[in-house]
Every structure is written in structure tokens, then in C-alpha cells.
XYZ file of C-alpha atoms in Angstrom:
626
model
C 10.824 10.930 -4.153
C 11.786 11.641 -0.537
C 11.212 10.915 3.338
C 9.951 13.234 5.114
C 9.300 13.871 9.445
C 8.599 16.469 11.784
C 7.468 17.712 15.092
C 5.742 20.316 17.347
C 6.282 20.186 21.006
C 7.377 22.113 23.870
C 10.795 24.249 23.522
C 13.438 21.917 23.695
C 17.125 21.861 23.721
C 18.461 19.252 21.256
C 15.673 19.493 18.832
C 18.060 19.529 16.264
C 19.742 16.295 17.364
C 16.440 14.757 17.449
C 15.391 15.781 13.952
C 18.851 14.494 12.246
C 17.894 11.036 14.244
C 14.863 10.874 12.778
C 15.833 11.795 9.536
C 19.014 9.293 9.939
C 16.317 6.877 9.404
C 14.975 7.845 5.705
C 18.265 8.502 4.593
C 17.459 5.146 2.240
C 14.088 7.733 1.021
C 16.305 10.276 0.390
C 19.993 9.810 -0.278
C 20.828 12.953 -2.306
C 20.581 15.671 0.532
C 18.779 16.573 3.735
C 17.785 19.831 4.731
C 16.493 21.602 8.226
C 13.620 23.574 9.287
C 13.691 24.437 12.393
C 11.211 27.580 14.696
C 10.998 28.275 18.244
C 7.914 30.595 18.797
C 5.340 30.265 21.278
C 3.017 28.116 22.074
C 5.237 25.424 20.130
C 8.671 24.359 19.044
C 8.574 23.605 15.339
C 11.154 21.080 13.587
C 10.671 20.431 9.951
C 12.669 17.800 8.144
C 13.557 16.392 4.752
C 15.428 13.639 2.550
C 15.807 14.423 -0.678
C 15.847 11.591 -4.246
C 16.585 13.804 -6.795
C 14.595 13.568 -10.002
C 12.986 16.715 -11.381
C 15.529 19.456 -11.542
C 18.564 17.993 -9.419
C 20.068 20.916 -8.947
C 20.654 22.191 -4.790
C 18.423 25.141 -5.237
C 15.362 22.813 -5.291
C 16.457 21.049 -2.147
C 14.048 21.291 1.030
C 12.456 22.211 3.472
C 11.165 25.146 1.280
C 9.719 28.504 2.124
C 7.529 31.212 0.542
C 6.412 33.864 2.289
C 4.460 32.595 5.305
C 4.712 29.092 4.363
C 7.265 26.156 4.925
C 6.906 23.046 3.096
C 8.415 19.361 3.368
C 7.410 17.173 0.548
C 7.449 14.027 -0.763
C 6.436 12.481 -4.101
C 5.435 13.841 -7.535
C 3.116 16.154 -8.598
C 3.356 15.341 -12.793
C 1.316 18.346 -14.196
C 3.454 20.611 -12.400
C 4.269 22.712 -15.222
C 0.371 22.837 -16.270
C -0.038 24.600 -12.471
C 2.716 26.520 -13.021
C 2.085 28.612 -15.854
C -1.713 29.108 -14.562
C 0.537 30.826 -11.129
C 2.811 32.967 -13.791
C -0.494 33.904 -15.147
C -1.365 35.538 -11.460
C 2.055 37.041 -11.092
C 4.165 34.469 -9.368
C 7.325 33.645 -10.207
C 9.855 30.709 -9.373
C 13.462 30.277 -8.609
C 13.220 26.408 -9.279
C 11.991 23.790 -12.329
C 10.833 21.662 -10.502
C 7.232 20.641 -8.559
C 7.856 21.391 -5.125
C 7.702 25.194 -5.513
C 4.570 25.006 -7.598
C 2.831 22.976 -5.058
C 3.785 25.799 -2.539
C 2.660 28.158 -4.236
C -0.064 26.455 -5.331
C -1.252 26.373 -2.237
C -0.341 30.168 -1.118
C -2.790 31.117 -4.331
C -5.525 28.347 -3.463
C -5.304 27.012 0.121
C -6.458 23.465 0.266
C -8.755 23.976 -3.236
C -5.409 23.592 -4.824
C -5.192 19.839 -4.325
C -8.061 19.350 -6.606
C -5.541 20.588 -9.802
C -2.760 18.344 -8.179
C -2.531 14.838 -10.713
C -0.054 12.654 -9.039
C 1.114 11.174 -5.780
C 2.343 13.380 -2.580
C 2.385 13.434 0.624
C 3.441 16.699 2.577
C 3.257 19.154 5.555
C 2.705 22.719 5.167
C 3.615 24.566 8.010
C 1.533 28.148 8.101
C 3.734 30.270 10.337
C 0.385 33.483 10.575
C -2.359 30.554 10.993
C -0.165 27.981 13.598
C -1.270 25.468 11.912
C 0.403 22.842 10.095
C -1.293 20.950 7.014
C -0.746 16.816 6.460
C -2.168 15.904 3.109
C -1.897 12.508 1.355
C -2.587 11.193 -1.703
C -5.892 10.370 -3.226
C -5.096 6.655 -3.594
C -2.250 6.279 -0.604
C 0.941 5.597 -2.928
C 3.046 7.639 -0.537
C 3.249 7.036 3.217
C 2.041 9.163 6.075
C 2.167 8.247 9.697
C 1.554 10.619 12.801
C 2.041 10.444 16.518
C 0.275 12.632 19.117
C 0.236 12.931 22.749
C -0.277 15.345 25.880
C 2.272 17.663 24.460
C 4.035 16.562 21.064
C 2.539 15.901 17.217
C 4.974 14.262 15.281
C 4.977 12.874 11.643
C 7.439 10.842 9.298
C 7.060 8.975 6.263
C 8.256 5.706 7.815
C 7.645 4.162 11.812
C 11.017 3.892 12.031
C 11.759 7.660 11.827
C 8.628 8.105 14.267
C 10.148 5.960 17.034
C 13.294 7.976 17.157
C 11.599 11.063 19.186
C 12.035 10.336 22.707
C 8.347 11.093 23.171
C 7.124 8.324 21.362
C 6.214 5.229 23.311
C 6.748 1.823 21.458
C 2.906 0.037 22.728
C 1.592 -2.415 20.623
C -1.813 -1.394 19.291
C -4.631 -3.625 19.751
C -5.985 -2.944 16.859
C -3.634 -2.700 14.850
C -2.111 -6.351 15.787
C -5.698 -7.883 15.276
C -6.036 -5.992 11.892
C -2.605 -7.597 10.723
C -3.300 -10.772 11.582
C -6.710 -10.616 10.119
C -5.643 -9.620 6.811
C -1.575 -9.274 6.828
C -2.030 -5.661 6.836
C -2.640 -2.694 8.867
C -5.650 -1.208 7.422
C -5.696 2.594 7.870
C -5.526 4.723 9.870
C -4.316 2.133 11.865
C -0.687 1.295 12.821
C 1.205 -1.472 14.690
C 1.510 1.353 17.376
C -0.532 2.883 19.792
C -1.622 7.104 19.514
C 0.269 6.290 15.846
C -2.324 6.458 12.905
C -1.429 6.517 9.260
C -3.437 9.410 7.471
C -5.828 8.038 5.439
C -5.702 8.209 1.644
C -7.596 11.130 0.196
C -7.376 12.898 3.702
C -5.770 16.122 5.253
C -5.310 16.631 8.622
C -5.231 20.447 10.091
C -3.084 20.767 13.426
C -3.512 22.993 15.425
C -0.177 24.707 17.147
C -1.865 26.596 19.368
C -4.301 24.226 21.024
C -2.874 21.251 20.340
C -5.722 19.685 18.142
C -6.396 17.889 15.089
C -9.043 18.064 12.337
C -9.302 15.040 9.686
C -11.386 15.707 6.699
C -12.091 14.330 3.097
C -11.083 15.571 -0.079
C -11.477 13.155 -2.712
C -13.329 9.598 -2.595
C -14.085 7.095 -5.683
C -17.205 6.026 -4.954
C -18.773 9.015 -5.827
C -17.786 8.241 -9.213
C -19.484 4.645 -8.972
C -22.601 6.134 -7.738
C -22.822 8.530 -10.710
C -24.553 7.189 -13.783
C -22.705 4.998 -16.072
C -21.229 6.178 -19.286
C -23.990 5.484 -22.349
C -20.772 4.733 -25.050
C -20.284 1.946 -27.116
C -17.189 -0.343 -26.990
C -15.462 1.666 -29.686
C -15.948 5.068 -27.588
C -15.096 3.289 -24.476
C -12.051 1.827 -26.006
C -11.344 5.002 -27.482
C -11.456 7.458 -24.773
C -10.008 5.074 -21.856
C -6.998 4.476 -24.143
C -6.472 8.276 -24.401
C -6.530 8.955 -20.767
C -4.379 6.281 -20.280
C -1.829 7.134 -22.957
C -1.484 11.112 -21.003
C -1.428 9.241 -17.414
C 1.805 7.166 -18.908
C 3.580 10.582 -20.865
C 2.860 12.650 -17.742
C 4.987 9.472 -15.505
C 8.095 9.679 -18.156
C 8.907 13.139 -16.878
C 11.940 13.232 -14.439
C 15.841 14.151 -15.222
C 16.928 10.721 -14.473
C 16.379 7.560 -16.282
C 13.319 5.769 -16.191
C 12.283 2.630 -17.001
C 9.227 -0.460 -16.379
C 8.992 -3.326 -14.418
C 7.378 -5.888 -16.966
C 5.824 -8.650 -15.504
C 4.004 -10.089 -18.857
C 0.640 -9.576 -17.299
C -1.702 -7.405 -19.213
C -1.214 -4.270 -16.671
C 2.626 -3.703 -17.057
C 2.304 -5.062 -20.944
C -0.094 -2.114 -21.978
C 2.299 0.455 -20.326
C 5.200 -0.535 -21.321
C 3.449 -1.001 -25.585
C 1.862 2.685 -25.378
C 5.561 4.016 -23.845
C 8.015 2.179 -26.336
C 5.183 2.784 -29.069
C 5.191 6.807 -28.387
C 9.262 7.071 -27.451
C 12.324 7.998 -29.951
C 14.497 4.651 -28.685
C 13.844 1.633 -26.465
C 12.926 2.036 -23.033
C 14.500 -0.277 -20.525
C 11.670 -3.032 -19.397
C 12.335 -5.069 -15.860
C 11.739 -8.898 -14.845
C 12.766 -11.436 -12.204
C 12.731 -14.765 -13.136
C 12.126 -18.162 -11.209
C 13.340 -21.599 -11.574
C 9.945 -22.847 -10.687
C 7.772 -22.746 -14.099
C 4.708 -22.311 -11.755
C 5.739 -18.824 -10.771
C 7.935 -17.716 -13.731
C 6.365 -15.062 -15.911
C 9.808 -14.274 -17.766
C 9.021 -16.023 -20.918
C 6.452 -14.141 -21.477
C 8.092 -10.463 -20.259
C 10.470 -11.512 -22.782
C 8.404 -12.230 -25.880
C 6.345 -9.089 -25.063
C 9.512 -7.002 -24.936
C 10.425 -8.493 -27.587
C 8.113 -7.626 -30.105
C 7.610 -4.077 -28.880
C 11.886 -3.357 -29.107
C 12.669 -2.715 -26.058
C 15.711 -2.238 -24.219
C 14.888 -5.498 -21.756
C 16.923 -7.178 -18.694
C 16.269 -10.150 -16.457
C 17.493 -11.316 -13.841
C 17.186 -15.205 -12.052
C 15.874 -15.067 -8.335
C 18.258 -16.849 -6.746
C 17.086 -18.543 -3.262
C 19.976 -17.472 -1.358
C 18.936 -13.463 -2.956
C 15.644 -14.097 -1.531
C 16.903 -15.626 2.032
C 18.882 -12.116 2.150
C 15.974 -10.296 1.364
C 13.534 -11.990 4.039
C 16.393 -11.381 6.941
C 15.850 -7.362 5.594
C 11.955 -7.241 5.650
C 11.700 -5.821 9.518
C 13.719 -3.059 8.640
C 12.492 -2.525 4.812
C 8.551 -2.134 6.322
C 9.011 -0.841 9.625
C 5.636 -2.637 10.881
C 4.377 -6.426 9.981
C 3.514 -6.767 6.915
C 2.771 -10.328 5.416
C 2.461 -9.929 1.698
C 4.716 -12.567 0.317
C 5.157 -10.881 -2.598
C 7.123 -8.588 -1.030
C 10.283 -10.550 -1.642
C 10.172 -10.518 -5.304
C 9.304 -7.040 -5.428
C 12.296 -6.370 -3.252
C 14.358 -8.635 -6.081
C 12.632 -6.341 -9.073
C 12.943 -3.076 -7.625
C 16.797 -3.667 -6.085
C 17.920 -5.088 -9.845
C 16.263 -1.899 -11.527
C 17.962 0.123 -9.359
C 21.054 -0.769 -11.223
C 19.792 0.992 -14.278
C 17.145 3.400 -13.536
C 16.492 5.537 -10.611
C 12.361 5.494 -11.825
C 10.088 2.663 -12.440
C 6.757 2.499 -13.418
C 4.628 -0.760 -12.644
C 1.498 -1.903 -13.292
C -0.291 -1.742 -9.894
C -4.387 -1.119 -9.972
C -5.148 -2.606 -12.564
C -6.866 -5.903 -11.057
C -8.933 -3.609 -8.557
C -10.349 -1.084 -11.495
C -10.821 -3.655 -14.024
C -11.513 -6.502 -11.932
C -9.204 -8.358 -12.708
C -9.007 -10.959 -9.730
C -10.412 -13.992 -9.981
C -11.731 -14.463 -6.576
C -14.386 -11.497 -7.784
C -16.419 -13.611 -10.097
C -16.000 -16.878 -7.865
C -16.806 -15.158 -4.402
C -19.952 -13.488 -6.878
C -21.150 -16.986 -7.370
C -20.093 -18.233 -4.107
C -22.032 -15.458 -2.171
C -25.181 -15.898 -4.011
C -25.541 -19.687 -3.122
C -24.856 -18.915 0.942
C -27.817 -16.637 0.312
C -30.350 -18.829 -0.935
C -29.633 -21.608 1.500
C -32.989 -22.014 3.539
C -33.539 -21.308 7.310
C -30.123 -19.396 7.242
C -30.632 -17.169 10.570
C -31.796 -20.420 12.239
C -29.388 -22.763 11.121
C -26.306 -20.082 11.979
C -27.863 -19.548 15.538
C -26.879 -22.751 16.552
C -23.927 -23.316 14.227
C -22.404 -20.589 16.396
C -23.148 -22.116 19.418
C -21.129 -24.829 18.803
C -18.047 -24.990 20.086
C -14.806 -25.217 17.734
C -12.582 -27.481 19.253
C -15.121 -30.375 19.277
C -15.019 -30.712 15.753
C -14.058 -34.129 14.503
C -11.537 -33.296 11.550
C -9.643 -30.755 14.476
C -7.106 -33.168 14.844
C -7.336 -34.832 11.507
C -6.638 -32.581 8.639
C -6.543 -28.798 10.373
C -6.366 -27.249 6.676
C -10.040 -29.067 6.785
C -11.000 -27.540 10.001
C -9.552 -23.796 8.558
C -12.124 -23.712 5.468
C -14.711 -25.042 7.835
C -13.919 -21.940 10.310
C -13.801 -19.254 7.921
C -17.399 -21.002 5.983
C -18.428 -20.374 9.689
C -17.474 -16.693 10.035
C -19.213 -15.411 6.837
C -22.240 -17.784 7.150
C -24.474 -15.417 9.026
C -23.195 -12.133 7.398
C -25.439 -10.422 5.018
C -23.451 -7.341 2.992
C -21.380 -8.414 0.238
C -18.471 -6.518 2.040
C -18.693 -8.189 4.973
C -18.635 -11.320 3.183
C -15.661 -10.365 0.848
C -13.474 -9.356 4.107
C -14.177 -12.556 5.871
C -13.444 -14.260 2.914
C -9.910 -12.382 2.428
C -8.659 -12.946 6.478
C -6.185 -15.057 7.318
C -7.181 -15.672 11.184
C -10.749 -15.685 11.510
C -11.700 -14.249 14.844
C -12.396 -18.019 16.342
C -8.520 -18.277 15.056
C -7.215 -15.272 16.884
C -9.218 -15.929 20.117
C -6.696 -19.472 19.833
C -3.831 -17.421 18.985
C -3.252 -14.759 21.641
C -2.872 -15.623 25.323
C -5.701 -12.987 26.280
C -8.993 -12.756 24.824
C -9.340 -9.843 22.311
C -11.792 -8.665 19.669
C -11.690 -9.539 15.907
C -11.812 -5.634 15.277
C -12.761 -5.733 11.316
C -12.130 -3.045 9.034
C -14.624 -0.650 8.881
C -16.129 -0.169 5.770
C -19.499 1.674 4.244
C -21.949 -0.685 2.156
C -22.948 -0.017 -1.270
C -26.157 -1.940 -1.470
C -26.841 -0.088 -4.872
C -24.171 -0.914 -6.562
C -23.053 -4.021 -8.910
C -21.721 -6.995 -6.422
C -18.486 -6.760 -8.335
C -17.946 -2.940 -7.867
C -18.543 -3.351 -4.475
C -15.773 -6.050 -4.144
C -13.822 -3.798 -6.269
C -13.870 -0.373 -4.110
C -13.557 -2.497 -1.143
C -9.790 -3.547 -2.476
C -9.291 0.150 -4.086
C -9.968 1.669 -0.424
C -7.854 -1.082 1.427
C -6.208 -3.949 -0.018
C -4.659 -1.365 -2.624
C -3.266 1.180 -0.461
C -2.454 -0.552 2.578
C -0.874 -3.477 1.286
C 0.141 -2.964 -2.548
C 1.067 0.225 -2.359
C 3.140 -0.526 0.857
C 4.459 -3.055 -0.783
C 5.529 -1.176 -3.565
C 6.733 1.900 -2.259
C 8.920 0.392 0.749
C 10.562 -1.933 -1.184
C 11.567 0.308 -3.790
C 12.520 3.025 -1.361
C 14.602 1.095 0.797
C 16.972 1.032 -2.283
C 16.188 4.247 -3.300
C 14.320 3.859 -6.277
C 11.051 5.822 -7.408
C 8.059 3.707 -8.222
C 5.116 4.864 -10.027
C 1.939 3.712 -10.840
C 0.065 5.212 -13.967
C -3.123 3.148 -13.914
C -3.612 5.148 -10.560
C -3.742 7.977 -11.965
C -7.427 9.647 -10.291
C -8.174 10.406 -14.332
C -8.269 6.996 -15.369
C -9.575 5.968 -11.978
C -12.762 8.226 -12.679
C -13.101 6.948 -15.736
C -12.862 3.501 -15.180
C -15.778 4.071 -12.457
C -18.199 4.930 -14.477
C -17.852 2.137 -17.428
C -20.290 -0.449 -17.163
C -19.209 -3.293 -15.771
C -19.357 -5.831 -18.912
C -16.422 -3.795 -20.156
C -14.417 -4.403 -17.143
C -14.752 -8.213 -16.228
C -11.432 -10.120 -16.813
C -9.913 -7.027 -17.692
C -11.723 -7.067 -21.095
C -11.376 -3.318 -22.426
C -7.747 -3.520 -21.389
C -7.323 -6.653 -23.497
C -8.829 -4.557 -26.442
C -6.437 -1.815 -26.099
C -3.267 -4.040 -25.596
C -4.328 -6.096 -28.494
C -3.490 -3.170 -30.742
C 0.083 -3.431 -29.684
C 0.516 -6.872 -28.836
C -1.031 -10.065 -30.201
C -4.049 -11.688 -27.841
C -1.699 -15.002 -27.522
C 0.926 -13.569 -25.613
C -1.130 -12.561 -23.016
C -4.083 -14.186 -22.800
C -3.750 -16.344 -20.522
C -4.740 -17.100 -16.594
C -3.036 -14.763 -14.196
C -0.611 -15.472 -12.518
C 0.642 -13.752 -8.872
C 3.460 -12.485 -8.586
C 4.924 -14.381 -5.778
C 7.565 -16.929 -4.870
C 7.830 -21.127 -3.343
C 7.626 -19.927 0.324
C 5.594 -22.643 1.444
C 7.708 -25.156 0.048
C 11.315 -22.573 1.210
C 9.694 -22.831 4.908
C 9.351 -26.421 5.018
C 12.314 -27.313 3.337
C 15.415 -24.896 3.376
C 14.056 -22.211 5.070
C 12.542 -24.375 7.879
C 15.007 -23.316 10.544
C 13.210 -19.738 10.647
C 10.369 -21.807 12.171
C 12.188 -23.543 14.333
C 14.206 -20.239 15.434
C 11.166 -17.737 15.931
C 8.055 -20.190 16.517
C 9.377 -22.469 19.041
C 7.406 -23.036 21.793
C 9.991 -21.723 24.523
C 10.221 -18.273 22.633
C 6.496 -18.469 22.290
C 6.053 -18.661 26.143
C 8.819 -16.229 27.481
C 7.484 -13.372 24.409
C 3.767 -13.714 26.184
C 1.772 -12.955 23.781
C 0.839 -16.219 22.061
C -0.518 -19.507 22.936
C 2.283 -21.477 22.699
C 0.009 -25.267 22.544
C -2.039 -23.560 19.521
C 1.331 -21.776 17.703
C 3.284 -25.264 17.886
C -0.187 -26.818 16.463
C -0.133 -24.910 13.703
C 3.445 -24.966 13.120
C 3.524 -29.392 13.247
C 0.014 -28.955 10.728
C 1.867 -26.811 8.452
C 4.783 -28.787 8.253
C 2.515 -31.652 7.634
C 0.358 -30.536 4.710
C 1.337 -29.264 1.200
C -1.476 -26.167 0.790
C -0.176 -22.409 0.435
C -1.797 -20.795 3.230
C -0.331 -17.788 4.955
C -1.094 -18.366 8.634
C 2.798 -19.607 9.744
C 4.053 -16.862 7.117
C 2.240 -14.455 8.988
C 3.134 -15.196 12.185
C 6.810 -15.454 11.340
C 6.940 -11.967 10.091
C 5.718 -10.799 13.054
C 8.202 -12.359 15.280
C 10.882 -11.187 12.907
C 9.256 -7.946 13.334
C 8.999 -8.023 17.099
C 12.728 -9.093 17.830
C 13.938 -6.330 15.621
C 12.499 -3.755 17.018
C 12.427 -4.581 20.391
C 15.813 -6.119 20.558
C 14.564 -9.125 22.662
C 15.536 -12.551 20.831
C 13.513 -14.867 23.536
């Protein structure tokens, strides 16, 4: 696992000082080594660069950038069937220096072009710079574990696994994107290929983009997408067979993750996801496997006793560690700098916790992520199922939304009263008049609706929603499903994830995202995925039902209660109306409104916990504490 960044511009004279600054930045992606590319040629000059984690084959002759023939390549991530690839190149008559994946993905791609990321099973991002074409290749992931931004203006294309790296090329300019901001506050998130920043996109998963040296261009296209494996007819096996073969597939997606020179071990939450990995690793290994958990003082989010009796029973090597609410305060005051953009998931601070006590022991975990979203696992499916089905039958619907929008917000009577009263009511009237599911299931899933934001911000803006296709002819529940696989998933788990455990230099992987399990699961019939069902039947062989069998619980931590109790002074230090006011970009009247509501009322939602990020956000990297 590494960071990687880049850029093509006009000659200049302290490129190399400006590539070391950048890479200065990801030296947290990549503390082992850092390496250099660098070309002057006309039309462009070309600056490759690269942080190295050591994990498969340690050694400095595997370091980067790397170069074969006509080819340069910065990488970042893991390719596990490397050594499958490998001996199918030997085969042709290439040969390698290095045991490790890098150089197979080169020359991978020297043999095959851009066909050879259909034979790649992991997750990557990378640039491949074609020194006889002039064109440079940016290719992510199919499911967006690893991160790829990109910045391009009159002149200069520049890329970097993190923002923070981007903004340290003296051609980037630091404007707020318009999109971007309404996207996080809509959802927490920045939904690709949006970013925080303006002429900065994040390539999107399952995408390449071709640049163009000479004439300064790009091209975006599609390489892989999972709903053509939900539009394809469903698999005609019985329960058995399905059990059979989907615990197969998932037993070579968890070997293939085991393979690195550095120990590896689980995060093990107790939930059915990281329970089935860890029982079919510890039930195919030759000793015990170290197994992860943070626990919590506050029974209502504490999942340790049952991480504990799982790991446990299957004999394995397990640690836990208490969070502690002065660990968490520390890790809140690091959350600007860990994510380099807003990003509101709360769970982010006991991920942080997780990842930064594994660290201690392993240099590789594997978690449980994806599992929810291909086995529909979430609650809210099922409930917004039923929910949606009784907005549509309600009679005179067009008629009766027609003039429910014409009425104006702020005369309703519980405004004042109870606002958590008047939220429900506002986001009920955002999704009343919609008719696709996924229209429904986004509204459903903001946090400001777009009658909140047009409170929020001192200037009228638009809601801009993610854009999304519909699937009319498939099952409501699949199309809930993809709709979290293709955003909530990559943009905000798998941010989540990999930020938090790079920022202390650990390696997170995710075996249920494997695209061979993700095919799979796909084209099951959807009886054997609600509640997770088929994954219950395969755990159950390793693990009795009662330990974990139970109703799910997030993985998240007090808060809501932290912010109006001991952590109240970060309101009171970012959100006061004075800052407010002098920043300019909120309304000050409807910020302290919320702020005096929230302080008031005893519900969990995110609305002050979103806006406080993004003031932490804003004074970091814009130095200006109003």
C-alpha cells in the first residue's frame, strides 16, 4: 500500500522541489521509501512520484516509480493473483527482476494494454506513463477501495492519492466547489467524481482516464460495472448449491488477502461480516491469527463481548482495547488532516481507534466492509421497501404535492416547537412527489434536504443530487442495494476505511469486495440475500447461530451525547454565531437555530456533526480561525 502523485505541465525549474512537497504529504501512505520519476521532453514536463508501505517482497529492488521498456509506472494497492498473471507473462517470454505485483502489473499491461485489467483481482490505483504514445493512463479500482483525485487546468494535469498532496502544486487553486459542498452536506460525502475543490474530480470507481500529453486532453471511460451482473438472469441453484459455491469463492477471496511478507491480521467486530472471515481464516491457517476490537463503556455501542466469544471459540490470537473518550477527543482534533476534505461519517473515529491499535501488531488488516450492501444487510432496505410502497398508493398524490410544495416552510406550526418534528416533516416533503425508488432512497439518506440547505448557506444554491441511472426492472431491494455499492460504499466506507488506516500506515483490505464474490452475489435471488441469510448459513458452520444472531449494531460512538456534554465547547468554538458571520458562508440566525435545537433535544441526528466537521475542515486548511 502506497501514495502516489504526479504532474504534466510546462518545463519548469524546481519540479523536483515540487514533487518531494507533494509527496511530503503521503509520507503517512508510504513510510518505507520514496522514489522519483522525473522527464523533460516536449510538449510536457513529466514528474512521477511515489511512497512506498512495504508488504509483498520488501526488498529496495521493488521500490518505485518503475520502468519497462517504454513504460513508467507509480502504483498503489494490491493486485492478489499476481503470481497467477505472472507465470501466464513467463509463458510469453517475460521475465522479472522482482517478487512482487508491481512489475507484473507493468508488464501486464506492456503484453495487454488496458485488456489486462480484466485479469487484475484486487484493489489499485495507478498511472502509467507511455513515453512513445504521450499519454499517461489513471486507472482505479472496480469498487473505489483506493483513492484517486486529479486536477487540470489551462496548462497542468496533476494527480495524488490524497487532496492534500494535490494542493501542494503551486498551480492548484484552493476554490470551494459548489457541488461538491452541496453533495457533502446532502449526504456527508462527496459523491464521485466530485471533490470539495473546484477543476479537482476523483476518478470514478471502475474508470480509466487517458491523458493526453500532447494536447492536453482527457478521455474517461468504463471498464467494469455491477449492474450488468444484476441485469443478467438469476442463478437457477438451490440453497445447498448456493451455499456451496458462494462459500468457495469466498474462502479463495480470503486466502488470496493473507498474502503479504508482513503480518496480517482482522478487525473483528462480532457482526456476521468480519465473523465469517475471520472463522474460514483461523479454520484454514497452521496457528491463530490475530483478531482486532475496540470496546465502549456504553453497552449500547459495545460489540466486544461478542468479538470476544466469537474469537474465542474459533482460537484465535485476540486483543481489545477500551475507547477511551479522551483517545477519541484526540482523534476528532486529527480528522481535517486524516481526510483531507469533509467527511461526516461518525464512524470514522472508531475506525481511527481500530485501525491505530492494530497497527501495533500488524501492518495488514482485513475487515468486513460490503457485506450489508451485497447481502442487504441494512435495515433501512426492508423498512424504506415498505415505506415507499405506502407513499405510492396514497390517492391524488401529484395533486396533493402541487400544493404541498407551494407552501412555504417557515410557516409551519411545530417550526419553533420541536424542530426534530419539523426535520422528518421536511424530508417526508422532499421525497413525496418523487417517483423512482432511487430517488426516493437518496432523499431518504440526506442529511440537509434542499429546503435545509437553501436555510443554511447565505446565497441561494441548488440541491445538486447525485446522479444516478434507474433500474425500473430490477427487485426494489437490488436497486437500493447498487445504489449504496456505486456510492455510499466507495465514497464514504471505503474513505473511511482506507484514510484512517493509512494515516497510520496500515493496509486495509476488504475480501467480501472482491469483484468474484461481488458477481456472484448479483446474480442470487434475492430470498437468499435478505438479512444476510446465506451468510448466516455459511457462518453457522463455524460458529453457533446464538452468537451472532442478533440485531445489528453500527459501528459508531456517543457523539451526540460527547457534543452536548463534554465535547460541547467544539460547538461553541466553531458554530458561534460571530465565526459564522465573519466565515460568510452560512446563515448565522439558522446555524445558531440549529445549534440551541440540538442542544435541546436528545435524537442522534447528524446535521450539527456535519457542520462541525466542516468548519474543522475549513480552518485547517485555510488557516483562518474566525
Amino acid at each position: 500500500m502506497c501514495g502516489i502523485a504526479g504532474f504534466f505541465n510546462d518545463q519548469q525549474q524546481n519540479h523536483v522541489d515540487i514533487l518531494r512537497g507533494m509527496l511530503k504529504h503521503l509520507a503517512h501512505r508510504g513510510p518505507n521509501s520514496e522514489g522519483h520519476f522525473f522527464e523533460t521532453r516536449a510538449p510536457k514536463t513529466v514528474a512521477l512520484g511515489h511512497r512506498r508501505l512495504s508488504i509483498i517482497d520488501v526488498s529496495d529492488n521493488a521500490n518505485q516509480p518503475m520502468v519497462y521498456d517504454n513504460l513508467v509506472i507509480v502504483y498503489n494497492g494490491e493486485v492478489y493473483n499476481f503470481i497467477e498473471i505472472r507465470k501466464q507473462l513467463e509463458k510469453e517470454g517475460y521475465q522479472f527482476n522482482t517478487e512482487g505485483d508491481t512489475e507484473v502489473i507493468l508488464k501486464a499491461f506492456h503484453r495487454w494494454q488496458l485488456n489486462c485489467l480484466d485479469k487484475f483481482r484486487g484493489m489499485f490505483s495507478f498511472c502509467i506513463y507511455d513515453k512513445n504514445e504521450q499519454k499517461a493512463y489513471l486507472i482505479r479500482d472496480r469498487v473505489g477501495t483506493k483513492p484517486l483525485y486529479y486536477y487540470k487546468n489551462n496548462s497542468t494535469f496533476i494527480f495524488a492519492s490524497e487532496l492534500s498532496s494535490l494542493r501542494q502544486h503551486p498551480e492548484f487553486k484552493s476554490d470551494l466547489c459548489e457541488q461538491g459542498t452541496s453533495l457533502y452536506f446532502q449526504y456527508g460525502y462527496i459523491a464521485s467524481p466530485y471533490s470539495i475543490f473546484q477543476s479537482t474530480k476523483k476518478i470514478k470507481p471502475g474508470h480509466y482516464i487517458e491523458y493526453d500529453l500532447v494536447h492536453h486532453t482527457c478521455k474517461e471511460e468504463k471498464y467494469w460495472d455491477l449492474s450488468r451482473y444484476y441485469l443478467l438472469p438469476k442463478f437457477s441453484l438451490s440453497e445447498k448449491e448456493a451455499v456451496e459455491r458462494l462459500h468457495e469463492e469466498l474462502s479463495h477471496a480470503f486466502s488470496l488477502r493473507m498474502i503479504a511478507d508482513v503480518p496480517v491480521g482482522v478487525l473483528l467486530s462480532g457482526g456476521i461480516d468480519s465473523s465469517l472471515i475471520a472463522s474460514i481464516l483461523q479454520a484454514n491457517a497452521r496457528r491463530p491469527i490475530d483478531t482486532f476490537t475496540i470496546a465502549f463503556s456504553q453497552k449500547e455501542y459495545d460489540e466486544s463481548v461478542y468479538a470476544k466469544k466469537i474469537a474465542e471459540h474459533l482460537g484465535t490470537n485476540h486483543h481489545e482495547q477500551l475507547c477511551a473518550t479522551q483517545e477519541a477527543q484526540a482523534i476528532i482534533a486529527d480528522l481535517p488532516k486524516m481526510y483531507s476534505e469533509p467527511f461526516a461519517d461518525t464512524s470514522a473515529i472508531p475506525t481511527a481507534l481500530l485501525v491505530k491499535f492494530a497497527k501495533q501488531k500488524v501492518t495488514v488488516a482485513l475487515s468486513g466492509d460490503g457485506g450489508d450492501e451485497l447481502f442487504c444487510g441494512y435495515s433501512a432496505y426492508l423498512l424504506n421497501q415498505k415505506r415507499f410502497q405506502h407513499l405510492d398508493k396514497i390517492p391524488f398524490k401529484k395533486a396533493l404535492n402541487k400544493l404541498w410544495q407551494s407552501f412555504p416552510d417557515d410557516q409551519v406550526g411545530f417550526y419553533q416547537i420541536n424542530y426534530d418534528l419539523y426535520s422528518r416533516y421536511l424530508k417526508l416533503k422532499s421525497i413525496f412527489g418523487l417517483v423512482p425508488i432511487e430517488d426516493k432512497y437518496m432523499g431518504v439518506t440526506r442529511t440537509f434536504t434542499h429546503y435545509d440547505l437553501n436555510h443554511l448557506f447565505t446565497r441561494s444554491r441548488s440541491s445538486f443530487p447525485i446522479s444516478h441511472p434507474i433500474f425500473s426492472n430490477m427487485h426494489a431491494l437490488e436497486r437500493m442495494m447498487l445504489l449504496d455499492f456505486n456510492y455510499y460504499l466507495p465514497d464514504n466506507l471505503m474513505v473511511k476505511v482506507d484514510r484512517a488506516s493509512m494515516y497510520y500506515s496500515l493496509e486495509g483490505r476488504e475480501p467480501l469486495l472482491d469483484h468474484k464474490v461481488l458477481e456472484f452475489a448479483a446474480q442470487l435471488p434475492i430470498h437468499l440475500k435478505i438479512k444476510k441469510n446465506i451468510l448466516k448459513i455459511i457462518l453457522e458452520k463455524y460458529v453457533p447461530r446464538s452468537y451472532f444472531d442478533r440485531k445489528k449494531q453500527g459501528f459508531g460512538v456517543p457523539i451526540h451525547a460527547w457534543l452536548r456534554n463534554e465535547f460541547s465547547y467544539l460547538i461553541k468554538q466553531y458554530l458561534c454565531p460571530n465565526k459564522i458571520k465573519a466565515q460568510g458562508i452560512f446563515n448565522e440566525k439558522y446555524v445558531t437555530k440549529l445549534c440551541q435545537s440540538f442542544m435541546r433535544s436528545q435524537t442522534n441526528e447528524n446535521r450539527i456533526w456535519t457542520l462541525l466537521i466542516f468548519q474543522m475542515w475549513y480552518e485547517e486548511y485555510f488557516n483562518e480561525a474566525f
